[in-house]
PDB file of C-alpha atoms in Angstrom:
ATOM      1  CA  MET U   1      81.820 135.369  66.742  1.00  0.00           C
ATOM      2  CA  PRO U   2      83.091 132.367  68.767  1.00  0.00           C
ATOM      3  CA  ALA U   3      81.796 133.946  72.001  1.00  0.00           C
ATOM      4  CA  GLN U   4      78.204 134.266  70.764  1.00  0.00           C
ATOM      5  CA  PRO U   5      77.069 130.676  71.560  1.00  0.00           C
ATOM      6  CA  GLY U   6      78.323 131.083  75.108  1.00  0.00           C
ATOM      7  CA  ALA U   7      76.724 134.499  75.473  1.00  0.00           C
ATOM      8  CA  HIS U   8      73.359 133.041  74.444  1.00  0.00           C
ATOM      9  CA  GLY U   9      73.597 130.098  76.812  1.00  0.00           C
ATOM     10  CA  LEU U  10      74.057 127.543  74.038  1.00  0.00           C
ATOM     11  CA  ILE U  11      77.216 126.004  75.586  1.00  0.00           C
ATOM     12  CA  ARG U  12      77.007 124.063  78.803  1.00  0.00           C
ATOM     13  CA  PRO U  13      79.458 125.547  81.341  1.00  0.00           C
ATOM     14  CA  SER U  14      82.341 123.443  82.577  1.00  0.00           C
ATOM     15  CA  PHE U  15      82.131 121.835  85.975  1.00  0.00           C
ATOM     16  CA  VAL U  16      83.892 124.111  88.466  1.00  0.00           C
ATOM     17  CA  PRO U  17      84.111 122.400  91.864  1.00  0.00           C
ATOM     18  CA  PRO U  18      83.349 124.386  95.008  1.00  0.00           C
ATOM     19  CA  GLN U  19      86.237 125.492  97.196  1.00  0.00           C
ATOM     20  CA  PRO U  20      86.128 122.546  99.668  1.00  0.00           C
ATOM     21  CA  VAL U  21      86.435 120.134  96.735  1.00  0.00           C
ATOM     22  CA  ARG U  22      89.266 122.147  95.187  1.00  0.00           C
ATOM     23  CA  LYS U  23      91.146 122.077  98.494  1.00  0.00           C
ATOM     24  CA  LEU U  24      90.607 118.341  98.737  1.00  0.00           C
ATOM     25  CA  ARG U  25      91.936 117.951  95.192  1.00  0.00           C
ATOM     26  CA  ASP U  26      95.079 119.854  96.113  1.00  0.00           C
ATOM     27  CA  LEU U  27      95.690 117.456  98.995  1.00  0.00           C
ATOM     28  CA  THR U  28      95.036 114.208  97.114  1.00  0.00           C
ATOM     29  CA  ARG U  29      97.020 115.348  94.081  1.00  0.00           C
ATOM     30  CA  ALA U  30      99.940 116.325  96.306  1.00  0.00           C
ATOM     31  CA  ARG U  31      99.789 112.905  97.954  1.00  0.00           C
ATOM     32  CA  THR U  32      99.718 111.175  94.585  1.00  0.00           C
ATOM     33  CA  GLN U  33     102.792 113.116  93.459  1.00  0.00           C
ATOM     34  CA  LEU U  34     104.735 112.379  96.645  1.00  0.00           C
ATOM     35  CA  THR U  35     103.738 108.712  96.513  1.00  0.00           C
ATOM     36  CA  ARG U  36     105.052 108.563  92.951  1.00  0.00           C
ATOM     37  CA  GLU U  37     108.308 110.199  94.060  1.00  0.00           C
ATOM     38  CA  ARG U  38     108.630 107.712  96.915  1.00  0.00           C
ATOM     39  CA  GLY U  39     108.279 104.872  94.440  1.00  0.00           C
ATOM     40  CA  GLN U  40     111.016 106.416  92.309  1.00  0.00           C
ATOM     41  CA  ILE U  41     113.317 106.473  95.349  1.00  0.00           C
ATOM     42  CA  VAL U  42     112.760 102.739  95.802  1.00  0.00           C
ATOM     43  CA  GLN U  43     113.653 102.200  92.148  1.00  0.00           C
ATOM     44  CA  ARG U  44     116.875 104.158  92.621  1.00  0.00           C
ATOM     45  CA  LEU U  45     117.736 102.049  95.654  1.00  0.00           C
ATOM     46  CA  GLU U  46     117.155  98.867  93.669  1.00  0.00           C
ATOM     47  CA  LYS U  47     119.306 100.156  90.801  1.00  0.00           C
ATOM     48  CA  LEU U  48     122.085 101.131  93.193  1.00  0.00           C
ATOM     49  CA  LEU U  49     122.060  97.686  94.775  1.00  0.00           C
ATOM     50  CA  GLU U  50     122.080  96.035  91.368  1.00  0.00           C
ATOM     51  CA  ASP U  51     125.179  98.053  90.477  1.00  0.00           C
ATOM     52  CA  THR U  52     126.931  96.354  93.407  1.00  0.00           C
ATOM     53  CA  GLY U  53     125.670  92.935  92.324  1.00  0.00           C
ATOM     54  CA  ILE U  54     123.251  92.674  95.262  1.00  0.00           C
ATOM     55  CA  LYS U  55     119.903  91.194  94.184  1.00  0.00           C
ATOM     56  CA  LEU U  56     117.908  91.879  97.339  1.00  0.00           C
ATOM     57  CA  ALA U  57     114.800  92.934  95.389  1.00  0.00           C
ATOM     58  CA  ALA U  58     114.748  89.524  93.676  1.00  0.00           C
ATOM     59  CA  VAL U  59     114.184  87.832  97.052  1.00  0.00           C
ATOM     60  CA  ALA U  60     112.470  90.474  99.203  1.00  0.00           C
ATOM     61  CA  SER U  61     109.358  91.949  97.584  1.00  0.00           C
ATOM     62  CA  ASP U  62     109.794  95.207  99.521  1.00  0.00           C
ATOM     63  CA  ILE U  63     113.356  96.331 100.165  1.00  0.00           C
ATOM     64  CA  THR U  64     112.077  99.152 102.365  1.00  0.00           C
ATOM     65  CA  GLY U  65     110.075  96.772 104.562  1.00  0.00           C
ATOM     66  CA  VAL U  66     111.201  95.725 108.047  1.00  0.00           C
ATOM     67  CA  SER U  67     113.646  93.083 106.835  1.00  0.00           C
ATOM     68  CA  GLY U  68     114.947  94.939 103.803  1.00  0.00           C
ATOM     69  CA  ARG U  69     115.427  98.119 105.771  1.00  0.00           C
ATOM     70  CA  ALA U  70     117.374  96.283 108.492  1.00  0.00           C
ATOM     71  CA  MET U  71     119.705  94.814 105.866  1.00  0.00           C
ATOM     72  CA  LEU U  72     120.222  98.151 104.144  1.00  0.00           C
ATOM     73  CA  GLU U  73     120.986  99.877 107.429  1.00  0.00           C
ATOM     74  CA  ALA U  74     123.472  97.144 108.319  1.00  0.00           C
ATOM     75  CA  LEU U  75     125.176  97.488 104.942  1.00  0.00           C
ATOM     76  CA  ILE U  76     125.394 101.256 105.406  1.00  0.00           C
ATOM     77  CA  HIS U  77     126.974 100.787 108.839  1.00  0.00           C
ATOM     78  CA  GLY U  78     129.656  98.483 107.487  1.00  0.00           C
ATOM     79  CA  GLU U  79     128.328  94.935 107.761  1.00  0.00           C
ATOM     80  CA  ARG U  80     129.446  92.890 104.765  1.00  0.00           C
ATOM     81  CA  ASP U  81     128.956  89.266 105.860  1.00  0.00           C
ATOM     82  CA  PRO U  82     126.052  87.980 103.722  1.00  0.00           C
ATOM     83  CA  GLN U  83     125.098  85.363 106.312  1.00  0.00           C
ATOM     84  CA  VAL U  84     124.856  87.974 109.061  1.00  0.00           C
ATOM     85  CA  LEU U  85     122.846  90.231 106.775  1.00  0.00           C
ATOM     86  CA  ALA U  86     120.490  87.433 105.748  1.00  0.00           C
ATOM     87  CA  GLU U  87     119.835  86.561 109.401  1.00  0.00           C
ATOM     88  CA  LEU U  88     118.246  89.990 109.816  1.00  0.00           C
ATOM     89  CA  ALA U  89     115.228  88.681 107.902  1.00  0.00           C
ATOM     90  CA  LYS U  90     111.935  88.749 109.790  1.00  0.00           C
ATOM     91  CA  HIS U  91     108.710  86.747 109.654  1.00  0.00           C
ATOM     92  CA  LYS U  92     108.074  84.822 106.398  1.00  0.00           C
ATOM     93  CA  LEU U  93     111.274  86.102 104.819  1.00  0.00           C
ATOM     94  CA  ARG U  94     113.225  83.914 107.239  1.00  0.00           C
ATOM     95  CA  ASN U  95     112.255  80.994 105.031  1.00  0.00           C
ATOM     96  CA  LYS U  96     114.464  82.545 102.354  1.00  0.00           C
ATOM     97  CA  VAL U  97     117.673  82.993 104.368  1.00  0.00           C
ATOM     98  CA  PRO U  98     119.714  80.804 101.950  1.00  0.00           C
ATOM     99  CA  GLU U  99     118.460  82.818  98.961  1.00  0.00           C
ATOM    100  CA  LEU U 100     119.142  86.061 100.805  1.00  0.00           C
ATOM    101  CA  THR U 101     122.658  84.946 101.638  1.00  0.00           C
ATOM    102  CA  GLU U 102     123.328  84.363  97.957  1.00  0.00           C
ATOM    103  CA  ALA U 103     121.674  87.620  96.921  1.00  0.00           C
ATOM    104  CA  LEU U 104     123.761  89.608  99.430  1.00  0.00           C
ATOM    105  CA  THR U 105     127.114  88.113  98.456  1.00  0.00           C
ATOM    106  CA  ARG U 106     128.508  90.992  96.448  1.00  0.00           C
ATOM    107  CA  ARG U 107     130.672  94.124  96.743  1.00  0.00           C
ATOM    108  CA  PHE U 108     129.183  97.041  98.639  1.00  0.00           C
ATOM    109  CA  ARG U 109     131.538  99.980  99.109  1.00  0.00           C
ATOM    110  CA  ALA U 110     131.525 103.226 101.097  1.00  0.00           C
ATOM    111  CA  HIS U 111     130.379 105.028  97.945  1.00  0.00           C
ATOM    112  CA  HIS U 112     127.250 102.875  97.816  1.00  0.00           C
ATOM    113  CA  ALA U 113     126.668 103.321 101.551  1.00  0.00           C
ATOM    114  CA  PHE U 114     126.713 107.096 101.131  1.00  0.00           C
ATOM    115  CA  LEU U 115     124.176 107.065  98.298  1.00  0.00           C
ATOM    116  CA  ASN U 116     121.964 104.525 100.062  1.00  0.00           C
ATOM    117  CA  ARG U 117     121.865 106.781 103.124  1.00  0.00           C
ATOM    118  CA  LEU U 118     120.784 109.736 101.002  1.00  0.00           C
ATOM    119  CA  HIS U 119     118.046 107.733  99.293  1.00  0.00           C
ATOM    120  CA  LEU U 120     116.728 106.253 102.535  1.00  0.00           C
ATOM    121  CA  ASP U 121     116.646 109.648 104.227  1.00  0.00           C
ATOM    122  CA  HIS U 122     114.762 111.081 101.251  1.00  0.00           C
ATOM    123  CA  TYR U 123     112.378 108.111 101.366  1.00  0.00           C
ATOM    124  CA  ASP U 124     111.692 108.772 105.054  1.00  0.00           C
ATOM    125  CA  GLN U 125     111.028 112.463 104.404  1.00  0.00           C
ATOM    126  CA  LEU U 126     108.510 111.605 101.691  1.00  0.00           C
ATOM    127  CA  HIS U 127     106.940 108.929 103.889  1.00  0.00           C
ATOM    128  CA  ASP U 128     106.438 111.457 106.698  1.00  0.00           C
ATOM    129  CA  ALA U 129     104.981 114.036 104.315  1.00  0.00           C
ATOM    130  CA  ILE U 130     102.546 111.476 102.914  1.00  0.00           C
ATOM    131  CA  GLY U 131     101.489 110.637 106.458  1.00  0.00           C
ATOM    132  CA  GLN U 132     100.766 114.315 107.126  1.00  0.00           C
ATOM    133  CA  LEU U 133      98.717 114.497 103.942  1.00  0.00           C
ATOM    134  CA  ASP U 134      96.802 111.353 104.924  1.00  0.00           C
ATOM    135  CA  ALA U 135      95.784 113.004 108.201  1.00  0.00           C
ATOM    136  CA  ARG U 136      94.810 116.275 106.498  1.00  0.00           C
ATOM    137  CA  ILE U 137      92.829 114.439 103.817  1.00  0.00           C
ATOM    138  CA  ASP U 138      90.978 112.441 106.464  1.00  0.00           C
ATOM    139  CA  GLU U 139      89.896 115.709 108.109  1.00  0.00           C
ATOM    140  CA  ALA U 140      88.913 117.337 104.808  1.00  0.00           C
ATOM    141  CA  MET U 141      86.872 114.250 103.841  1.00  0.00           C
ATOM    142  CA  ALA U 142      84.409 114.740 106.706  1.00  0.00           C
ATOM    143  CA  PRO U 143      81.696 116.451 104.571  1.00  0.00           C
ATOM    144  CA  PHE U 144      82.052 113.788 101.877  1.00  0.00           C
ATOM    145  CA  ARG U 145      82.056 110.722 104.150  1.00  0.00           C
ATOM    146  CA  PRO U 146      78.790 109.163 102.810  1.00  0.00           C
ATOM    147  CA  ALA U 147      80.036 109.226  99.204  1.00  0.00           C
ATOM    148  CA  LEU U 148      83.468 108.033 100.283  1.00  0.00           C
ATOM    149  CA  ASP U 149      82.040 105.101 102.241  1.00  0.00           C
ATOM    150  CA  LEU U 150      79.952 104.023  99.243  1.00  0.00           C
ATOM    151  CA  LEU U 151      82.950 104.139  96.910  1.00  0.00           C
ATOM    152  CA  ASP U 152      85.041 102.222  99.410  1.00  0.00           C
ATOM    153  CA  ILE U 153      82.786  99.149  99.213  1.00  0.00           C
ATOM    154  CA  ILE U 154      83.226  98.774  95.446  1.00  0.00           C
ATOM    155  CA  PRO U 155      85.507  95.781  94.677  1.00  0.00           C
ATOM    156  CA  GLY U 156      88.877  96.920  93.363  1.00  0.00           C
ATOM    157  CA  ILE U 157      88.642 100.395  94.885  1.00  0.00           C
ATOM    158  CA  ASN U 158      90.627 100.889  98.074  1.00  0.00           C
ATOM    159  CA  ARG U 159      90.348 103.797 100.463  1.00  0.00           C
ATOM    160  CA  ALA U 160      93.003 105.932  98.768  1.00  0.00           C
ATOM    161  CA  VAL U 161      91.411 105.504  95.328  1.00  0.00           C
ATOM    162  CA  ALA U 162      87.989 106.300  96.793  1.00  0.00           C
ATOM    163  CA  GLU U 163      89.437 109.488  98.254  1.00  0.00           C
ATOM    164  CA  VAL U 164      90.853 110.501  94.870  1.00  0.00           C
ATOM    165  CA  ILE U 165      87.529 109.851  93.102  1.00  0.00           C
ATOM    166  CA  THR U 166      85.712 111.869  95.746  1.00  0.00           C
ATOM    167  CA  ALA U 167      88.206 114.718  95.474  1.00  0.00           C
ATOM    168  CA  GLU U 168      88.016 114.826  91.672  1.00  0.00           C
ATOM    169  CA  THR U 169      84.211 114.615  91.393  1.00  0.00           C
ATOM    170  CA  GLY U 170      83.078 116.095  94.688  1.00  0.00           C
ATOM    171  CA  GLY U 171      81.223 112.849  95.339  1.00  0.00           C
ATOM    172  CA  ASP U 172      78.135 114.159  93.522  1.00  0.00           C
ATOM    173  CA  MET U 173      77.541 112.310  90.268  1.00  0.00           C
ATOM    174  CA  SER U 174      74.263 114.154  89.555  1.00  0.00           C
ATOM    175  CA  ARG U 175      76.220 116.953  87.862  1.00  0.00           C
ATOM    176  CA  PHE U 176      77.160 114.494  85.104  1.00  0.00           C
ATOM    177  CA  ALA U 177      74.469 113.624  82.558  1.00  0.00           C
ATOM    178  CA  SER U 178      75.604 109.995  82.300  1.00  0.00           C
ATOM    179  CA  ALA U 179      78.414 107.591  83.121  1.00  0.00           C
ATOM    180  CA  GLN U 180      79.782 108.315  79.642  1.00  0.00           C
ATOM    181  CA  HIS U 181      79.948 112.034  80.441  1.00  0.00           C
ATOM    182  CA  LEU U 182      81.806 111.296  83.660  1.00  0.00           C
ATOM    183  CA  ALA U 183      84.274 109.041  81.819  1.00  0.00           C
ATOM    184  CA  SER U 184      84.855 111.739  79.196  1.00  0.00           C
ATOM    185  CA  TRP U 185      85.296 114.471  81.812  1.00  0.00           C
ATOM    186  CA  SER U 186      87.795 112.360  83.759  1.00  0.00           C
ATOM    187  CA  GLY U 187      89.834 111.566  80.633  1.00  0.00           C
ATOM    188  CA  LEU U 188      89.022 107.864  80.504  1.00  0.00           C
ATOM    189  CA  CYS U 189      87.355 107.697  77.083  1.00  0.00           C
ATOM    190  CA  PRO U 190      89.547 105.613  74.729  1.00  0.00           C
ATOM    191  CA  GLN U 191      90.587 106.913  71.338  1.00  0.00           C
ATOM    192  CA  ALA U 192      91.107 104.817  68.254  1.00  0.00           C
ATOM    193  CA  ASP U 193      94.852 104.633  68.921  1.00  0.00           C
ATOM    194  CA  GLY U 194      94.333 103.318  72.443  1.00  0.00           C
ATOM    195  CA  GLN U 195      95.121 106.667  74.086  1.00  0.00           C
ATOM    196  CA  THR U 196      92.638 108.370  76.388  1.00  0.00           C
ATOM    197  CA  LEU U 197      90.907 111.620  75.686  1.00  0.00           C
ATOM    198  CA  PRO U 198      91.818 114.562  77.925  1.00  0.00           C
ATOM    199  CA  PRO U 199      89.262 115.840  80.425  1.00  0.00           C
ATOM    200  CA  THR U 200      86.668 118.139  78.873  1.00  0.00           C
ATOM    201  CA  SER U 201      86.770 120.528  81.827  1.00  0.00           C
ATOM    202  CA  SER U 202      88.594 121.195  85.087  1.00  0.00           C
TER     203      SER U 202
END
């Protein structure tokens, strides 16, 4: 019978995180999903601008930053003069006013303004929700602060990534027999075809 090994204690049980860790997972996973959706909104904005011939993303690295947002809002409100739009650039982007003027010299119609407004409003809603999750995660991280602070000092791991690792593992690596077991459990073990193996437990 397949259940016999388990009944006799011959199969190691899967790691089941305690409730505080599960709650923390819910929060960090929700934030990851919303952050991904926010990135998709930016991609839609870039595609919409490209359809008008505007190449703002080719000059401004972040079209939802202070400068990019000011230009988008001006376009939505009817400004079409590329020189006027380019002069809305702030800080280091002011060094690229000529390039911005060229990038903004295209056709932007009321149809595009309507869709841009929808996308920007959606972006703002997601941004606010992510901010709420950030605050809730910070509160929920209190019991795990020592592990989080240690992870945060590792080169290449920022605070958000450290929070995700803490939420997924509970910050206690002693429950894993080795680094290889942790990698397998987290789904990071490579297969022969370059894919990664799925987690061995939840």
